[in-house]
PDB file of C-alpha atoms in Angstrom:
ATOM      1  CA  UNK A   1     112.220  65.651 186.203  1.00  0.00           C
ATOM      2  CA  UNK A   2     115.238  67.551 184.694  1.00  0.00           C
ATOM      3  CA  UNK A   3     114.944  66.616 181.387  1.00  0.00           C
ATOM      4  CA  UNK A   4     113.268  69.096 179.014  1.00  0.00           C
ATOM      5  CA  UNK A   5     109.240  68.419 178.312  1.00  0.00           C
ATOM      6  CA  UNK A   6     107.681  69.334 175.186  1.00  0.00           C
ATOM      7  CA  UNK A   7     104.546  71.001 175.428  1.00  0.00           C
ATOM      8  CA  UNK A   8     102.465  71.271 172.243  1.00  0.00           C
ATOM      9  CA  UNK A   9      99.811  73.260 171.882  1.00  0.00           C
ATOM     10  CA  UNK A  10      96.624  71.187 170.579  1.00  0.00           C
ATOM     11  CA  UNK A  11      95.946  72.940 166.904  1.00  0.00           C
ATOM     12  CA  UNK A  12      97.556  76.032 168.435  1.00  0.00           C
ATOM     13  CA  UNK A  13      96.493  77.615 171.183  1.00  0.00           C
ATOM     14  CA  UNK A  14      92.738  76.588 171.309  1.00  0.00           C
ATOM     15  CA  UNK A  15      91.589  77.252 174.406  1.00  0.00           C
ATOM     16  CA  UNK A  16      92.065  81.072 173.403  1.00  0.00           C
ATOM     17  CA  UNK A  17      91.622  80.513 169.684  1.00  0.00           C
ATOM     18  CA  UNK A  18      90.077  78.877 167.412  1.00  0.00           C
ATOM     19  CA  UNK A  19      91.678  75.711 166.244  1.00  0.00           C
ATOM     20  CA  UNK A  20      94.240  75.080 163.537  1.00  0.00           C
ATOM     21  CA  UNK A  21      93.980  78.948 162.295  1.00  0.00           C
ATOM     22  CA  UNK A  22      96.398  81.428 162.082  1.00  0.00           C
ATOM     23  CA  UNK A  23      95.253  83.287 165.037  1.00  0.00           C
ATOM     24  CA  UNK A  24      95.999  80.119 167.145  1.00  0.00           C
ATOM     25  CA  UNK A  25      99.568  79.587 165.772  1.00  0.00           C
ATOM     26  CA  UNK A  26     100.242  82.748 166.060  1.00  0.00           C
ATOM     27  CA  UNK A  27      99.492  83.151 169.888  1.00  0.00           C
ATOM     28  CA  UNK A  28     101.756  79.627 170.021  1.00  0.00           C
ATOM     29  CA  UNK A  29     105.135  81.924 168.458  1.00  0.00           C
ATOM     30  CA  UNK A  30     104.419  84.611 171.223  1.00  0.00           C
ATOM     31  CA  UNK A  31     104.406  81.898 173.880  1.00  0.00           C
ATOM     32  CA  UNK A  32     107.447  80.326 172.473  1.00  0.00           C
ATOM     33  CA  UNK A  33     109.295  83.554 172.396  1.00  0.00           C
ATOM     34  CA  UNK A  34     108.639  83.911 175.563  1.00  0.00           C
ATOM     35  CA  UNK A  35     110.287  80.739 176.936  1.00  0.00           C
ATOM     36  CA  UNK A  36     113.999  81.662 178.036  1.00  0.00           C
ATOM     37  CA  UNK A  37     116.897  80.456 177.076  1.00  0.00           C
ATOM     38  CA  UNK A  38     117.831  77.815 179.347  1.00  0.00           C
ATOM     39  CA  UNK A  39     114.380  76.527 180.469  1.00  0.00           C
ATOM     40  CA  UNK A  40     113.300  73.358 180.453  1.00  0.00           C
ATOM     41  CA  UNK A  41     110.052  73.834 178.397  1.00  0.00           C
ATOM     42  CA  UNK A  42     110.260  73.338 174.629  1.00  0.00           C
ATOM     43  CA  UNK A  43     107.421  74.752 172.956  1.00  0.00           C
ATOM     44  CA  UNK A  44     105.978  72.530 170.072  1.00  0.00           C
ATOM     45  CA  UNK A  45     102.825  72.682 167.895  1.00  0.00           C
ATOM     46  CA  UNK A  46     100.217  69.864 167.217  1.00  0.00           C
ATOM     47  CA  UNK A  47      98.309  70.415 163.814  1.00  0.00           C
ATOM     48  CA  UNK A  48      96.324  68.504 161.327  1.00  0.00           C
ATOM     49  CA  UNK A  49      97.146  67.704 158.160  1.00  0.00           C
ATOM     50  CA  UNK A  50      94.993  66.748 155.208  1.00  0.00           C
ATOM     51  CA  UNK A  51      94.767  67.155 151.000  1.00  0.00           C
ATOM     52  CA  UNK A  52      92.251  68.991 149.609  1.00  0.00           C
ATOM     53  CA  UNK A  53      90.903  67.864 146.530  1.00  0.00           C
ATOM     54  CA  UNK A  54      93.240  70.147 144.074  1.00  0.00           C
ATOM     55  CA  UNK A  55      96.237  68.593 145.856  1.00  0.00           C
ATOM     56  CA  UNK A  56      97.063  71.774 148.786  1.00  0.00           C
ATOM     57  CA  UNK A  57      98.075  70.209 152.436  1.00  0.00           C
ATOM     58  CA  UNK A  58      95.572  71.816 154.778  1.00  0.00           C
ATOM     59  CA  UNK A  59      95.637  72.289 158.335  1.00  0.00           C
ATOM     60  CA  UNK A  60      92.592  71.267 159.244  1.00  0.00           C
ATOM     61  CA  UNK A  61      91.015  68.805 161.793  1.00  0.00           C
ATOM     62  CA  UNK A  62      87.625  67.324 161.288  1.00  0.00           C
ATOM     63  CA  UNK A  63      86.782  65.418 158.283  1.00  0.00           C
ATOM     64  CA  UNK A  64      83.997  68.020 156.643  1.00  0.00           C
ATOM     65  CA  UNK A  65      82.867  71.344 157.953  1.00  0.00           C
ATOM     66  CA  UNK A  66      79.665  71.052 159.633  1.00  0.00           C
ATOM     67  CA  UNK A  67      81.314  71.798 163.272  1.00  0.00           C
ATOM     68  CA  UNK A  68      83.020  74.680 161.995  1.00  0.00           C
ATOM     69  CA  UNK A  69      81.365  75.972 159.692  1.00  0.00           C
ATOM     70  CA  UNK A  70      77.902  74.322 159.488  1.00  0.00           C
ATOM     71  CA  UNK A  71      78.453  72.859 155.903  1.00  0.00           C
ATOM     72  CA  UNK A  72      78.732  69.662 155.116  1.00  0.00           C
ATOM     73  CA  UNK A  73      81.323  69.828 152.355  1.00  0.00           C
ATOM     74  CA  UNK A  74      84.522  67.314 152.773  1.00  0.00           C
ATOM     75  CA  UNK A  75      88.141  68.752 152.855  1.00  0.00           C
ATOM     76  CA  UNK A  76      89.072  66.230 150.977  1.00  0.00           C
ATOM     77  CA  UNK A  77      86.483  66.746 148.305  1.00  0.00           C
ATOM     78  CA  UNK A  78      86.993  70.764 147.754  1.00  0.00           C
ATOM     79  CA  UNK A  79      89.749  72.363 146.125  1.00  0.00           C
ATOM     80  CA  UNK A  80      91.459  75.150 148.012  1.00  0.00           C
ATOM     81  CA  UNK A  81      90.322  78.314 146.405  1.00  0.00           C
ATOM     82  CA  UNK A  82      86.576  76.713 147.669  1.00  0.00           C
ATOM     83  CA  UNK A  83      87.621  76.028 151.506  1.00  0.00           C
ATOM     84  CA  UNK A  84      90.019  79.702 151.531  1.00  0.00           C
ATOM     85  CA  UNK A  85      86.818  81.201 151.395  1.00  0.00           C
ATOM     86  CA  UNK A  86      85.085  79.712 154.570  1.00  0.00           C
ATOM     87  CA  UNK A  87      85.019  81.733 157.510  1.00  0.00           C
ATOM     88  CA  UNK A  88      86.577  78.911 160.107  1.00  0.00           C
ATOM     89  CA  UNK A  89      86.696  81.654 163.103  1.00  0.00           C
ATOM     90  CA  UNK A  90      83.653  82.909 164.375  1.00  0.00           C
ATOM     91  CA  UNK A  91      82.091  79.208 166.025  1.00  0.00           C
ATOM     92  CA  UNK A  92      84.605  80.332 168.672  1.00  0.00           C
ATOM     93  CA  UNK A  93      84.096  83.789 168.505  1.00  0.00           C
ATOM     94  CA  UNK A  94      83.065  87.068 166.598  1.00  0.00           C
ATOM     95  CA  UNK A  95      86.821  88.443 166.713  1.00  0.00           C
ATOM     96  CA  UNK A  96      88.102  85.888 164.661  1.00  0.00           C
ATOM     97  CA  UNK A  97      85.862  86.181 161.427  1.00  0.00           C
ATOM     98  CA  UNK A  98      88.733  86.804 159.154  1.00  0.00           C
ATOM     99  CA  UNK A  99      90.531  83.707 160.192  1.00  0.00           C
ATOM    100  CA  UNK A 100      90.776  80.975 156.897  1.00  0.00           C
ATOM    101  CA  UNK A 101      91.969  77.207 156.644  1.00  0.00           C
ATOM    102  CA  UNK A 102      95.759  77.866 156.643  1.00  0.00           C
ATOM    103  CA  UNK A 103      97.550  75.796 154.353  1.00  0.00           C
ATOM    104  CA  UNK A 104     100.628  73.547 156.292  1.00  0.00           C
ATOM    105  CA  UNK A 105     103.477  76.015 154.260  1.00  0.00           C
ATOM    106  CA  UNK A 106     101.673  78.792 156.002  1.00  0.00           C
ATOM    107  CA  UNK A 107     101.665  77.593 159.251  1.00  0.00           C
ATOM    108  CA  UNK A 108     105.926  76.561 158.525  1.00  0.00           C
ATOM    109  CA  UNK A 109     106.424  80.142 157.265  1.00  0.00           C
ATOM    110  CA  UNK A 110     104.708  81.585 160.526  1.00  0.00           C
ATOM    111  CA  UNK A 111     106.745  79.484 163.083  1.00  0.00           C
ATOM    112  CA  UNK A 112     109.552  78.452 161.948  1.00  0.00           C
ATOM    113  CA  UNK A 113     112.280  77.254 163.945  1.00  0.00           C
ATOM    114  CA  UNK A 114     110.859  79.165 167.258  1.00  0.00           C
ATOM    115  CA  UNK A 115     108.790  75.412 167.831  1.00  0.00           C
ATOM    116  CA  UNK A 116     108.920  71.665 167.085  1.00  0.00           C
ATOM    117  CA  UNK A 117     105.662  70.124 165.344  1.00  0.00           C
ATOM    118  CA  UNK A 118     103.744  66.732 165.469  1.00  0.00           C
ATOM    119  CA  UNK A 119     102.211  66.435 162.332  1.00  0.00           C
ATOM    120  CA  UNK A 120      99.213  63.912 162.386  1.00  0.00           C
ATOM    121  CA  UNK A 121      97.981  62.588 159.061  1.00  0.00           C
ATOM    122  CA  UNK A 122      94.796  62.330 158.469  1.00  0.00           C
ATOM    123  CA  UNK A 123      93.203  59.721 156.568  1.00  0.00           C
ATOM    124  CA  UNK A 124      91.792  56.938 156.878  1.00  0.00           C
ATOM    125  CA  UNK A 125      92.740  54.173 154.152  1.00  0.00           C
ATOM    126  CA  UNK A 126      94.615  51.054 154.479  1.00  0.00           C
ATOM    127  CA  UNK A 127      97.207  51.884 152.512  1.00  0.00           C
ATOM    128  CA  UNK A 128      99.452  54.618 151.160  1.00  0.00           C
ATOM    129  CA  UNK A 129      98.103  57.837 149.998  1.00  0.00           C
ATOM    130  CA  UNK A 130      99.499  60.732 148.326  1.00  0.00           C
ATOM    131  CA  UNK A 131      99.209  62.778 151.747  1.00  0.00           C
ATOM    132  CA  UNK A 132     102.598  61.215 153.072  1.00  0.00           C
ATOM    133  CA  UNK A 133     104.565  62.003 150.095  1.00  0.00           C
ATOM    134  CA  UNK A 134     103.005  65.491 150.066  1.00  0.00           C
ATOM    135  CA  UNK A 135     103.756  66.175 153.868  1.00  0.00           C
ATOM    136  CA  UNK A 136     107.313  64.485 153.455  1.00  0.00           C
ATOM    137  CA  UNK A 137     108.131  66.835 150.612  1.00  0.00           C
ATOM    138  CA  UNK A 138     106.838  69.969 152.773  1.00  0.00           C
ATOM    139  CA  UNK A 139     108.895  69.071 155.420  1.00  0.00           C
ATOM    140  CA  UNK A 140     112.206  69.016 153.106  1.00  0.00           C
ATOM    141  CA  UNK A 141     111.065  72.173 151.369  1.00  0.00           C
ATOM    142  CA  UNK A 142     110.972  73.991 154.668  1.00  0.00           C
ATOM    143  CA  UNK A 143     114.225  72.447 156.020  1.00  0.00           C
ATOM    144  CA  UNK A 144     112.161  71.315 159.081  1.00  0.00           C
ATOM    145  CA  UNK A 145     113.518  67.545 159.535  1.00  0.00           C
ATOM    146  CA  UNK A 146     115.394  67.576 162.037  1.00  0.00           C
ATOM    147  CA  UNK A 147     111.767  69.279 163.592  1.00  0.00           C
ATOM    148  CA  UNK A 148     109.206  67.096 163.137  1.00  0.00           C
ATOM    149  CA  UNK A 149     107.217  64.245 164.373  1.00  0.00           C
ATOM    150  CA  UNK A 150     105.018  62.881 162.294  1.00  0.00           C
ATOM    151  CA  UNK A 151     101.655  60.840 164.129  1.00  0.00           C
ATOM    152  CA  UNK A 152      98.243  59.137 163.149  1.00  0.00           C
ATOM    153  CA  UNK A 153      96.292  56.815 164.327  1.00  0.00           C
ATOM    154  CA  UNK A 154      96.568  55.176 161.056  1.00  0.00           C
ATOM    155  CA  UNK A 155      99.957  52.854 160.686  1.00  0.00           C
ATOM    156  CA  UNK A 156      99.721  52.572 157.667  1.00  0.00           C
ATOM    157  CA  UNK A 157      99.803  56.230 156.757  1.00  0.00           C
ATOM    158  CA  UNK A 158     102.910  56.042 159.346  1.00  0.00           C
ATOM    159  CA  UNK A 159     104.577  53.278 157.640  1.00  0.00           C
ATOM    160  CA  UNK A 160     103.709  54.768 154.059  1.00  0.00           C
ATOM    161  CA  UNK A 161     105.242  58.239 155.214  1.00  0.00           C
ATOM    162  CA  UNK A 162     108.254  56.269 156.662  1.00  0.00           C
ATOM    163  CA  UNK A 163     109.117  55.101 153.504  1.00  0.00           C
ATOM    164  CA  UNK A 164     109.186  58.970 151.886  1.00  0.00           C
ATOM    165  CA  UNK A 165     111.402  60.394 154.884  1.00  0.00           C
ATOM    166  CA  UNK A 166     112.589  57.295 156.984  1.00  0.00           C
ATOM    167  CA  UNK A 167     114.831  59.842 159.284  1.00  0.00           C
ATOM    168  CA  UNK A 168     111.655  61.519 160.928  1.00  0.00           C
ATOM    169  CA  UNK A 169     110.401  60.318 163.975  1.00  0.00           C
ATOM    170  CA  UNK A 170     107.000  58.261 163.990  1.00  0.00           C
ATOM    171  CA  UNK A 171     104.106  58.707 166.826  1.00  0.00           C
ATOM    172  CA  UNK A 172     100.972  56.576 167.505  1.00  0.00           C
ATOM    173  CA  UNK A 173      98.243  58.157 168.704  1.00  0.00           C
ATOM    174  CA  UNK A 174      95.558  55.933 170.032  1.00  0.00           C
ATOM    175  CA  UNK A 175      92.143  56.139 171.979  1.00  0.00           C
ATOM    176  CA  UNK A 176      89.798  53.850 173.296  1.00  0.00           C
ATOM    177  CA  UNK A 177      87.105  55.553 171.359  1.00  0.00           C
ATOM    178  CA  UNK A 178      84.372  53.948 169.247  1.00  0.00           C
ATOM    179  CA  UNK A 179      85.596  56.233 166.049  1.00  0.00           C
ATOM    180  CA  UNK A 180      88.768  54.215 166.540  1.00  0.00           C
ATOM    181  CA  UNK A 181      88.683  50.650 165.170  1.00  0.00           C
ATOM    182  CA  UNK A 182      88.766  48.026 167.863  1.00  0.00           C
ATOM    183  CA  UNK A 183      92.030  46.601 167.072  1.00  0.00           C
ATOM    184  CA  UNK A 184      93.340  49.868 167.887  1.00  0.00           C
ATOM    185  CA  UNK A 185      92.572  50.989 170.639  1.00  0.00           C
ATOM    186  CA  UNK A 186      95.466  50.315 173.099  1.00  0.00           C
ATOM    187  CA  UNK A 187      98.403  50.865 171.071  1.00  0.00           C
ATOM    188  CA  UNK A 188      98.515  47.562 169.108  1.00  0.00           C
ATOM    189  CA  UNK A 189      99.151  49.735 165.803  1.00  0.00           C
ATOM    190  CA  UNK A 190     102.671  49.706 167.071  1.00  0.00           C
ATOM    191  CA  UNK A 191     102.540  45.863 166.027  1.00  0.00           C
ATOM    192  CA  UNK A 192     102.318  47.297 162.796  1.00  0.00           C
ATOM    193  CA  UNK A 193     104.979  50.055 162.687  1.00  0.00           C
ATOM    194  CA  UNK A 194     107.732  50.385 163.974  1.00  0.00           C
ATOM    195  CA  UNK A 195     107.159  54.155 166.028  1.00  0.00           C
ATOM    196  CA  UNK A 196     109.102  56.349 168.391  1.00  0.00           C
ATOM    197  CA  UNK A 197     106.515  57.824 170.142  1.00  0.00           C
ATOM    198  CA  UNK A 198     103.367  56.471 171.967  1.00  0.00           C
ATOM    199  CA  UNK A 199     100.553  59.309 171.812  1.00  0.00           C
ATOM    200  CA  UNK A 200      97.689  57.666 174.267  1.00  0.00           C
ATOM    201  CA  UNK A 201      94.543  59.745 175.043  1.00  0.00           C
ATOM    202  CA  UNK A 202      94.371  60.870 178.360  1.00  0.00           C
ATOM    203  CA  UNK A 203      92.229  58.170 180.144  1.00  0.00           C
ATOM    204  CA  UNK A 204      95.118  56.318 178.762  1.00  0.00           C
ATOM    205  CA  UNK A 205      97.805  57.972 179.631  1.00  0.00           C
ATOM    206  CA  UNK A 206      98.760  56.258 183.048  1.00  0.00           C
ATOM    207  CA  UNK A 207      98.311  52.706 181.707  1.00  0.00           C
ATOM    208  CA  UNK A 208     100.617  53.798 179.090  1.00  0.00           C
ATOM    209  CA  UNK A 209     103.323  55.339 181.634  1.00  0.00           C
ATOM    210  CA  UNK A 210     103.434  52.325 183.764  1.00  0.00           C
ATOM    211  CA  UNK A 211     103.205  49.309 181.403  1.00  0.00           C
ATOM    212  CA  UNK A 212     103.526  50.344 177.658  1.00  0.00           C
ATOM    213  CA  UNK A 213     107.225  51.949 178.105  1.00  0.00           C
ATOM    214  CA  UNK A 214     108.344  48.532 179.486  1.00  0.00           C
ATOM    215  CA  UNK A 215     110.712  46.924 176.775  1.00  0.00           C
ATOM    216  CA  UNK A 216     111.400  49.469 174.011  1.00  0.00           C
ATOM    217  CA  UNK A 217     110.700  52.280 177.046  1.00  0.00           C
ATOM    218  CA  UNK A 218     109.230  54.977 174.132  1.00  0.00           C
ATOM    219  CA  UNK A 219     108.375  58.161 175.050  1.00  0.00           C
ATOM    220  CA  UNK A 220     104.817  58.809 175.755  1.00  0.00           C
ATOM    221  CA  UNK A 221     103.336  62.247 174.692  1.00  0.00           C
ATOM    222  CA  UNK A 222      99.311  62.392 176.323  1.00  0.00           C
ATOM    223  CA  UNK A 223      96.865  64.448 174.931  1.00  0.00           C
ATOM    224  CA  UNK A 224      94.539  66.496 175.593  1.00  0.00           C
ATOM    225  CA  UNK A 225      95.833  67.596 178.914  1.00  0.00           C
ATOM    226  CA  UNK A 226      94.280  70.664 179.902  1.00  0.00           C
ATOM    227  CA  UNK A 227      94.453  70.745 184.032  1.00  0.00           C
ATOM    228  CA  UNK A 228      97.672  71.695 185.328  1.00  0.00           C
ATOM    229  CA  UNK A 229      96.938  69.224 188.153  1.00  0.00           C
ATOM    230  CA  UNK A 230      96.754  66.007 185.627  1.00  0.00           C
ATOM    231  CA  UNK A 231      99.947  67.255 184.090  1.00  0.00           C
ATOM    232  CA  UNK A 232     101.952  67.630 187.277  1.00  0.00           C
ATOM    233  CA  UNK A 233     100.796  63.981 187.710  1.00  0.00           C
ATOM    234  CA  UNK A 234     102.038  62.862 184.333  1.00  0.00           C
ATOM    235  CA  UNK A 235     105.198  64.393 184.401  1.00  0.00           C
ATOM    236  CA  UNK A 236     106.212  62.749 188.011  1.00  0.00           C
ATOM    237  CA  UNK A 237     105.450  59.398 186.546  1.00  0.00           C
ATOM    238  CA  UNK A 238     107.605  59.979 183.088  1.00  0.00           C
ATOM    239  CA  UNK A 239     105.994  61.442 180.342  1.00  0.00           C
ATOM    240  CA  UNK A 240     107.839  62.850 177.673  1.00  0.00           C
ATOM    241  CA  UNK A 241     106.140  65.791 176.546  1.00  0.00           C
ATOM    242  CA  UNK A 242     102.029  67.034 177.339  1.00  0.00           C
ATOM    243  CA  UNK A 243     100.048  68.208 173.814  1.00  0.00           C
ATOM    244  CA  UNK A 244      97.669  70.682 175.493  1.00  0.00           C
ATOM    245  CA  UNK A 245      94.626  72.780 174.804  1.00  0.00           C
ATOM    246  CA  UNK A 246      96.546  75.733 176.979  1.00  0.00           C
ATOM    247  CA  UNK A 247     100.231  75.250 176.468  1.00  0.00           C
ATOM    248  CA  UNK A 248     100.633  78.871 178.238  1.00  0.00           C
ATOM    249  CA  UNK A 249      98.939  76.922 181.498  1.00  0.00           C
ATOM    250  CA  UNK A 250     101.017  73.844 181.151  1.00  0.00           C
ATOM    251  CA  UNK A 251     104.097  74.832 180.731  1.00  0.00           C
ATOM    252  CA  UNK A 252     104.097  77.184 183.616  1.00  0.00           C
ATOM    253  CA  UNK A 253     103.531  73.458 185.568  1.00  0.00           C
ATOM    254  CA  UNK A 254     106.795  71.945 183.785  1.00  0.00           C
ATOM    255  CA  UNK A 255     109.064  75.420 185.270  1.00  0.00           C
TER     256      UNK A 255
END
């Protein structure tokens, strides 16, 4: 285990934040400030990525609003200056009221070079949309190739976006989850794709470890891993890098 393990933090730090806001991002640079040069942790960040109807790239997870904000309106189907007004902070807590949908040049100008980021896409067409080309010029305009990963469970948004920036590594995420089409479940998107990274859910994680890797051997990046136990586990049989609701907690296990 002396390689270096990236741990992302899941939308930030949201386990003491709320998700994909500012205020979680934010807590993600002080953590990766604190890592010493040196140490085999590198800090990354896991966000979502989607286009609101006027065309902005917003971090944001769920399809509409009604978790987080009790409304039923789409992201896709509101313009910006509509979802910069929603309050997207207080579900998890009263403190974080202010906190708005960032938009993904927000989040870039707030990090920075201090982390790496796995950017999933979010959509759910078969085909190409305008989200890859959006999220492959972002990346260019904030010089940030060479610190990116780019993931969905869609492969065709992977092999769309491959074609706009076919230097950035490609993850897979996949779940044995009835939201997730059959077909899909266990990884076969990579039949599909070509990817560098295998993103199981964790139920999945260990199948992926010890049979998935054989052949190509790609990394394999779990997620959600939240119990330090789990990811002492994971690491000792090969992972690559843990995306975690408490990257603080994790990465103490990777020292």
């Amino acid at each position: 285990m002396s390689a270096a393990i990236t741990v992302y933090g899941h939308r930030g730090c949201s386990a003491h934040a709320p998700e994909n806001t500012i205020a979680s991002f934010g807590m993600l640079a002080e953590l990766a400030q604190r890592v010493t040069a040196g140490s085999r942790v590198v800090i990354g960040v896991e966000l979502d990525v989607q286009l609101s109807a006027d065309g902005e790239l917003v971090v944001f997870h769920d399809w509409d609003l009604q978790r987080i904000a009790g409304l039923p309106t789409r992201i896709t189907a509101a313009a910006y200056p509509e979802l910069a007004g929603i309050d997207v902070g207080s579900w998890f807590d009263a403190r974080f009221a202010a906190e708005r949908i960032p938009r993904l040049h927000e989040v870039f100008e707030l990090l920075g070079e201090r982390v790496v980021y796995d950017i999933e896409l979010k959509h759910r067409e078969h085909g190409e949309t305008a989200l890859e080309a959006a999220v492959a010029r972002a990346i260019r305009h904030g010089g940030l190739q060479h610190r990116c990963l780019v993931s969905s469970f869609n492969p065709y948004a992977l092999r769309g976006f491959r074609r706009h920036a076919p230097s950035i590594p490609l993850g897979l995420i996949y779940a044995d989850d009835p939201d997730v089409p059959w077909i899909l479940r266990r990884g076969a998107g990579r039949l599909l794709v070509s990817v560098d990274v295998l993103k199981p859910r964790r139920q999945q994680a260990r199948a992926a470890l010890r049979r998935l890797r054989i052949g190509r051997r790609l990394p394999v990046v779990p997620w959600t891993i939240n119990d330090p136990a789990t990811a002492r586990e994971l690491l000792e049989l090969g992972c690559s890098g843990i995306i975690s609701d408490d990257p603080q907690a994790i990465s103490a296990v990777v020292r």
